[in-house]
Amino acid sequence: MSKPVERRETGEGDLFRSRLDQIIDMKHELVQLAQTIDWSFLAERFGEVYSDGPGMPPLPTRLMAGLAILKHTFNLSDEAVCARYLDSPYFQYFCGETFFQHTLPFDRSSLTRWRQRMGEERMKALLQESLSVAVNSGAMKPTDTRQVIVDTTVQPKNVVFPTDAKLLHRARERLVRAARKAGLSLRQSYVRLGKYALIQHQRYAHAKQFKRAGKALRKLKTYLGRVVRDIEREIAGDEQLKAIFIWPLYQAKTVLEQKQRQRGRKIYSLHADEVECIGKGKAHKPYEFGVKVSVATTLNRSKGGQFALHAMALPGNPYDGHTLETIIPDIEETIGNELSRILADAGYRGHNAPESHKLRVFTSGQKRRVTPAIKRQMRRRSAVEPVIGHIKNEHRMDRNYLAGKQGDAINAVLAAVGYNFSLLLNWFRNILCLIAAMLCAFPAAIPAACHVKPS
């Protein structure tokens, strides 16, 4: 695929249309942010996946990167960001348009394909650029990034709360649908009986009649087992059909065999099998279903706010302390300097940080090597909690709609990107308000003698 053709500022006008910079407020925070971002750096990083060759050139990098920033900054879905793009001239200016567009220059699915093509590694360029803009605009000092706070949270997936009954019923439905599509003739599909057994189980479980609920659950297991064996008989000897049913049958058998307290991999969602059950010990939500995510922020609050320095999905639900071996080098690669101090909670005890950083990690409750200055800094460790709260509640980490493990990784990075750019928008907005207030107050500060006319 050929490289994208980037738009260039020519300054040329149109006889019948006004340029966007002539009809919008050039002091608006989105305009100020667009003028501060180094779009050439993003074009260079994202352009690495393309090569010069035949074919239609892809959409401009500024357009797609700008849409990704706006989507997570304002907590919008793909459909909503497309609608806002058509309504807002500021969104269009931010994405590099010269004149107002009345039709979308892209398709909604273009956002999905662009994210998949870029991947997690190149999405980190947006996080690097958000930190670079913060430093260049004075919202953050470069020295603020040398001391960090690290913590983990859960990024829930867009799946229904899993129960054995729902999984058994759903697995049977998927197998029956696939069998009909392949033209197989099943002895019995249990469409009516399976639905009735699921309703019975839910009613009995709600009424705490667990013996009856268990009986309905065993019926659902029986129905699924019969459908599995029926399909295996039908596809015996047909390699093409075996290739079609290998994954649905594997999922159905796993759901049938998995136990409540078994160790190892379990299936909690059939359409998103990468989902993991993570217990965080919260009273209101003991278990969450998604992927663990590491978040790092600055120890000291910058002028522009508490910026997020790093976000990374951690599949496999690893122990918090065992994540530092990969997290610390990745943070240093993102921010471009070496960490001098890392603060973490008690869940990071017994960490496996790199040898060069082992003595730079301090956990809650630690006694050795904790000086009075470090003890004072440890009071700031909880500053990462509101950062995680804002990223989850306002920037799309509370429910991940992107598919697969790659979607988990990309959504975590983009949520941190959206959080940083929201702080930068507030920073530019406050600066403009401060300048306006100073201009209004300036005449009142002029001595009265200056206004006396000379004789």
mmCIF file of C-alpha atoms in Angstrom, residues 190-396:
data_model
loop_
_atom_site.group_PDB
_atom_site.id
_atom_site.type_symbol
_atom_site.label_atom_id
_atom_site.label_comp_id
_atom_site.label_asym_id
_atom_site.label_seq_id
_atom_site.Cartn_x
_atom_site.Cartn_y
_atom_site.Cartn_z
ATOM 1 C CA TYR A 190 -33.186 -27.597 21.809
ATOM 2 C CA VAL A 191 -34.061 -24.042 20.814
ATOM 3 C CA ARG A 192 -37.300 -24.005 22.795
ATOM 4 C CA LEU A 193 -36.244 -26.313 25.639
ATOM 5 C CA GLY A 194 -32.878 -24.585 26.111
ATOM 6 C CA LYS A 195 -34.480 -21.159 26.416
ATOM 7 C CA TYR A 196 -37.059 -22.470 28.889
ATOM 8 C CA ALA A 197 -34.338 -24.143 31.003
ATOM 9 C CA LEU A 198 -32.340 -20.877 31.086
ATOM 10 C CA ILE A 199 -35.393 -18.911 32.248
ATOM 11 C CA GLN A 200 -36.082 -21.543 34.905
ATOM 12 C CA HIS A 201 -32.512 -21.394 36.187
ATOM 13 C CA GLN A 202 -32.563 -17.609 36.444
ATOM 14 C CA ARG A 203 -35.879 -17.603 38.322
ATOM 15 C CA TYR A 204 -34.852 -20.327 40.758
ATOM 16 C CA ALA A 205 -31.460 -18.705 41.386
ATOM 17 C CA HIS A 206 -33.113 -15.346 42.045
ATOM 18 C CA ALA A 207 -35.488 -17.002 44.530
ATOM 19 C CA LYS A 208 -32.496 -18.777 46.161
ATOM 20 C CA GLN A 209 -33.992 -22.184 45.315
ATOM 21 C CA PHE A 210 -30.581 -23.600 44.470
ATOM 22 C CA LYS A 211 -31.585 -27.273 44.181
ATOM 23 C CA ARG A 212 -34.085 -26.460 41.456
ATOM 24 C CA ALA A 213 -31.606 -24.045 39.851
ATOM 25 C CA GLY A 214 -28.994 -26.827 39.807
ATOM 26 C CA LYS A 215 -31.456 -29.159 38.118
ATOM 27 C CA ALA A 216 -32.104 -26.576 35.372
ATOM 28 C CA LEU A 217 -28.337 -26.086 34.984
ATOM 29 C CA ARG A 218 -27.818 -29.830 34.502
ATOM 30 C CA LYS A 219 -30.484 -29.747 31.780
ATOM 31 C CA LEU A 220 -28.553 -27.015 29.962
ATOM 32 C CA LYS A 221 -25.380 -29.102 30.199
ATOM 33 C CA THR A 222 -27.212 -32.138 28.835
ATOM 34 C CA TYR A 223 -28.618 -30.185 25.892
ATOM 35 C CA LEU A 224 -25.197 -28.759 24.993
ATOM 36 C CA GLY A 225 -23.486 -32.143 25.321
ATOM 37 C CA ARG A 226 -26.026 -33.779 23.009
ATOM 38 C CA VAL A 227 -25.587 -31.067 20.362
ATOM 39 C CA VAL A 228 -21.776 -31.393 20.579
ATOM 40 C CA ARG A 229 -21.871 -35.173 20.094
ATOM 41 C CA ASP A 230 -24.419 -34.868 17.279
ATOM 42 C CA ILE A 231 -22.220 -32.410 15.367
ATOM 43 C CA GLU A 232 -19.117 -34.577 15.913
ATOM 44 C CA ARG A 233 -20.947 -37.538 14.348
ATOM 45 C CA GLU A 234 -22.086 -35.412 11.395
ATOM 46 C CA ILE A 235 -18.635 -34.005 10.577
ATOM 47 C CA ALA A 236 -16.689 -37.247 11.066
ATOM 48 C CA GLY A 237 -14.497 -37.857 8.023
ATOM 49 C CA ASP A 238 -15.085 -34.401 6.484
ATOM 50 C CA GLU A 239 -11.928 -32.308 6.909
ATOM 51 C CA GLN A 240 -13.543 -29.148 5.565
ATOM 52 C CA LEU A 241 -16.367 -29.275 8.110
ATOM 53 C CA LYS A 242 -13.908 -30.142 10.875
ATOM 54 C CA ALA A 243 -11.980 -26.944 10.103
ATOM 55 C CA ILE A 244 -15.213 -24.936 10.375
ATOM 56 C CA PHE A 245 -16.289 -26.429 13.697
ATOM 57 C CA ILE A 246 -12.928 -26.827 15.438
ATOM 58 C CA TRP A 247 -13.148 -23.526 17.330
ATOM 59 C CA PRO A 248 -16.898 -23.569 18.254
ATOM 60 C CA LEU A 249 -16.565 -27.169 19.457
ATOM 61 C CA TYR A 250 -13.463 -26.334 21.501
ATOM 62 C CA GLN A 251 -15.277 -23.456 23.189
ATOM 63 C CA ALA A 252 -18.366 -25.575 23.880
ATOM 64 C CA LYS A 253 -16.332 -28.416 25.406
ATOM 65 C CA THR A 254 -14.342 -25.975 27.537
ATOM 66 C CA VAL A 255 -17.548 -24.409 28.860
ATOM 67 C CA LEU A 256 -18.916 -27.883 29.615
ATOM 68 C CA GLU A 257 -15.829 -29.046 31.493
ATOM 69 C CA GLN A 258 -14.695 -25.951 33.399
ATOM 70 C CA LYS A 259 -15.306 -25.926 37.146
ATOM 71 C CA GLN A 260 -15.788 -23.129 39.640
ATOM 72 C CA ARG A 261 -12.408 -23.311 41.404
ATOM 73 C CA GLN A 262 -10.241 -24.850 38.712
ATOM 74 C CA ARG A 263 -6.797 -23.449 37.973
ATOM 75 C CA GLY A 264 -5.734 -22.256 34.552
ATOM 76 C CA ARG A 265 -7.511 -20.753 31.573
ATOM 77 C CA LYS A 266 -11.289 -20.393 31.615
ATOM 78 C CA ILE A 267 -13.769 -18.951 29.129
ATOM 79 C CA TYR A 268 -15.919 -16.090 30.396
ATOM 80 C CA SER A 269 -17.192 -14.846 27.035
ATOM 81 C CA LEU A 270 -17.572 -16.733 23.776
ATOM 82 C CA HIS A 271 -17.150 -13.749 21.449
ATOM 83 C CA ALA A 272 -14.218 -12.327 23.490
ATOM 84 C CA ASP A 273 -12.354 -15.363 24.782
ATOM 85 C CA GLU A 274 -9.391 -13.198 25.906
ATOM 86 C CA VAL A 275 -11.440 -11.863 28.842
ATOM 87 C CA GLU A 276 -10.018 -12.685 32.281
ATOM 88 C CA CYS A 277 -11.628 -12.672 35.718
ATOM 89 C CA ILE A 278 -9.698 -10.287 37.969
ATOM 90 C CA GLY A 279 -10.510 -9.945 41.645
ATOM 91 C CA LYS A 280 -9.629 -6.511 43.065
ATOM 92 C CA GLY A 281 -11.201 -6.907 46.504
ATOM 93 C CA LYS A 282 -13.698 -4.072 46.063
ATOM 94 C CA ALA A 283 -16.878 -4.314 48.105
ATOM 95 C CA HIS A 284 -19.088 -2.967 45.312
ATOM 96 C CA LYS A 285 -17.400 -5.001 42.559
ATOM 97 C CA PRO A 286 -15.453 -8.039 43.838
ATOM 98 C CA TYR A 287 -14.674 -9.317 40.335
ATOM 99 C CA GLU A 288 -14.146 -7.541 37.031
ATOM 100 C CA PHE A 289 -13.927 -9.143 33.613
ATOM 101 C CA GLY A 290 -11.386 -7.693 31.220
ATOM 102 C CA VAL A 291 -7.626 -7.163 31.316
ATOM 103 C CA LYS A 292 -5.216 -5.695 33.866
ATOM 104 C CA VAL A 293 -3.716 -2.317 32.907
ATOM 105 C CA SER A 294 -0.695 -0.539 34.382
ATOM 106 C CA VAL A 295 -0.890 3.264 34.716
ATOM 107 C CA ALA A 296 1.988 5.596 35.628
ATOM 108 C CA THR A 297 1.773 9.273 36.525
ATOM 109 C CA THR A 298 4.131 11.966 37.795
ATOM 110 C CA LEU A 299 4.976 12.140 41.494
ATOM 111 C CA ASN A 300 4.615 15.924 41.666
ATOM 112 C CA ARG A 301 1.616 17.643 40.171
ATOM 113 C CA SER A 302 2.578 19.741 37.145
ATOM 114 C CA LYS A 303 1.208 23.197 36.400
ATOM 115 C CA GLY A 304 -1.216 21.743 33.866
ATOM 116 C CA GLY A 305 -2.373 18.857 36.070
ATOM 117 C CA GLN A 306 -1.496 15.269 36.945
ATOM 118 C CA PHE A 307 -0.422 13.890 33.550
ATOM 119 C CA ALA A 308 -0.413 10.183 32.697
ATOM 120 C CA LEU A 309 3.063 9.128 31.571
ATOM 121 C CA HIS A 310 2.324 5.548 30.587
ATOM 122 C CA ALA A 311 -0.480 3.021 30.139
ATOM 123 C CA MET A 312 -0.051 -0.609 29.133
ATOM 124 C CA ALA A 313 -2.349 -3.649 29.021
ATOM 125 C CA LEU A 314 -1.033 -6.716 30.892
ATOM 126 C CA PRO A 315 -2.755 -9.902 29.629
ATOM 127 C CA GLY A 316 -2.546 -12.979 31.786
ATOM 128 C CA ASN A 317 -3.381 -11.200 35.068
ATOM 129 C CA PRO A 318 0.251 -11.094 36.294
ATOM 130 C CA TYR A 319 1.254 -10.255 39.855
ATOM 131 C CA ASP A 320 1.702 -6.479 40.153
ATOM 132 C CA GLY A 321 5.302 -6.700 41.338
ATOM 133 C CA HIS A 322 6.273 -8.916 38.414
ATOM 134 C CA THR A 323 5.160 -6.296 35.889
ATOM 135 C CA LEU A 324 7.950 -3.818 36.666
ATOM 136 C CA GLU A 325 10.476 -5.774 34.601
ATOM 137 C CA THR A 326 8.656 -4.745 31.415
ATOM 138 C CA ILE A 327 6.914 -1.582 32.631
ATOM 139 C CA ILE A 328 10.001 0.408 33.709
ATOM 140 C CA PRO A 329 11.940 0.091 30.399
ATOM 141 C CA ASP A 330 8.756 0.912 28.480
ATOM 142 C CA ILE A 331 8.124 4.047 30.565
ATOM 143 C CA GLU A 332 11.691 5.244 29.991
ATOM 144 C CA GLU A 333 11.357 4.639 26.251
ATOM 145 C CA THR A 334 8.115 6.641 26.182
ATOM 146 C CA ILE A 335 9.274 9.650 28.195
ATOM 147 C CA GLY A 336 12.831 9.672 26.830
ATOM 148 C CA ASN A 337 14.737 9.873 30.123
ATOM 149 C CA GLU A 338 15.742 7.660 33.043
ATOM 150 C CA LEU A 339 13.565 7.215 36.129
ATOM 151 C CA SER A 340 15.152 8.192 39.414
ATOM 152 C CA ARG A 341 12.352 7.015 41.734
ATOM 153 C CA ILE A 342 9.284 4.753 41.422
ATOM 154 C CA LEU A 343 6.587 4.694 44.101
ATOM 155 C CA ALA A 344 4.022 1.881 44.312
ATOM 156 C CA ASP A 345 1.520 0.379 46.728
ATOM 157 C CA ALA A 346 2.026 -2.718 48.864
ATOM 158 C CA GLY A 347 0.904 -4.949 45.995
ATOM 159 C CA TYR A 348 4.325 -4.448 44.389
ATOM 160 C CA ARG A 349 6.293 -6.077 47.231
ATOM 161 C CA GLY A 350 8.775 -8.662 46.010
ATOM 162 C CA HIS A 351 9.024 -6.918 42.660
ATOM 163 C CA ASN A 352 11.343 -7.995 39.864
ATOM 164 C CA ALA A 353 12.428 -4.535 38.666
ATOM 165 C CA PRO A 354 15.596 -4.387 36.520
ATOM 166 C CA GLU A 355 18.820 -4.582 38.508
ATOM 167 C CA SER A 356 19.624 -0.945 37.758
ATOM 168 C CA HIS A 357 16.292 0.164 39.289
ATOM 169 C CA LYS A 358 15.813 -2.272 42.190
ATOM 170 C CA LEU A 359 16.901 0.306 44.771
ATOM 171 C CA ARG A 360 14.789 3.036 43.173
ATOM 172 C CA VAL A 361 11.446 1.309 43.830
ATOM 173 C CA PHE A 362 9.651 2.085 47.095
ATOM 174 C CA THR A 363 6.416 0.410 48.215
ATOM 175 C CA SER A 364 3.881 1.318 50.878
ATOM 176 C CA GLY A 365 4.876 0.060 54.320
ATOM 177 C CA GLN A 366 8.545 -0.276 53.406
ATOM 178 C CA LYS A 367 11.002 0.536 56.227
ATOM 179 C CA ARG A 368 14.469 -0.002 54.794
ATOM 180 C CA ARG A 369 16.106 2.856 52.875
ATOM 181 C CA VAL A 370 13.100 5.113 53.511
ATOM 182 C CA THR A 371 14.458 8.555 54.405
ATOM 183 C CA PRO A 372 12.248 11.339 55.807
ATOM 184 C CA ALA A 373 12.107 12.933 52.337
ATOM 185 C CA ILE A 374 10.929 9.670 50.750
ATOM 186 C CA LYS A 375 8.415 9.203 53.550
ATOM 187 C CA ARG A 376 6.919 12.595 52.705
ATOM 188 C CA GLN A 377 6.801 11.651 49.035
ATOM 189 C CA MET A 378 4.983 8.404 49.828
ATOM 190 C CA ARG A 379 2.028 10.508 50.977
ATOM 191 C CA ARG A 380 1.617 11.450 47.319
ATOM 192 C CA ARG A 381 1.363 7.819 46.192
ATOM 193 C CA SER A 382 -2.427 7.909 46.182
ATOM 194 C CA ALA A 383 -2.339 10.690 43.544
ATOM 195 C CA VAL A 384 -2.490 7.963 40.888
ATOM 196 C CA GLU A 385 -5.982 6.913 42.026
ATOM 197 C CA PRO A 386 -7.878 9.984 40.703
ATOM 198 C CA VAL A 387 -5.869 9.739 37.482
ATOM 199 C CA ILE A 388 -7.103 6.164 37.022
ATOM 200 C CA GLY A 389 -10.633 7.288 37.913
ATOM 201 C CA HIS A 390 -10.658 10.062 35.291
ATOM 202 C CA ILE A 391 -9.140 7.804 32.618
ATOM 203 C CA LYS A 392 -11.759 5.126 33.250
ATOM 204 C CA ASN A 393 -14.851 7.291 33.683
ATOM 205 C CA GLU A 394 -14.203 10.049 31.130
ATOM 206 C CA HIS A 395 -11.907 8.565 28.470
ATOM 207 C CA ARG A 396 -13.329 5.114 27.580
#
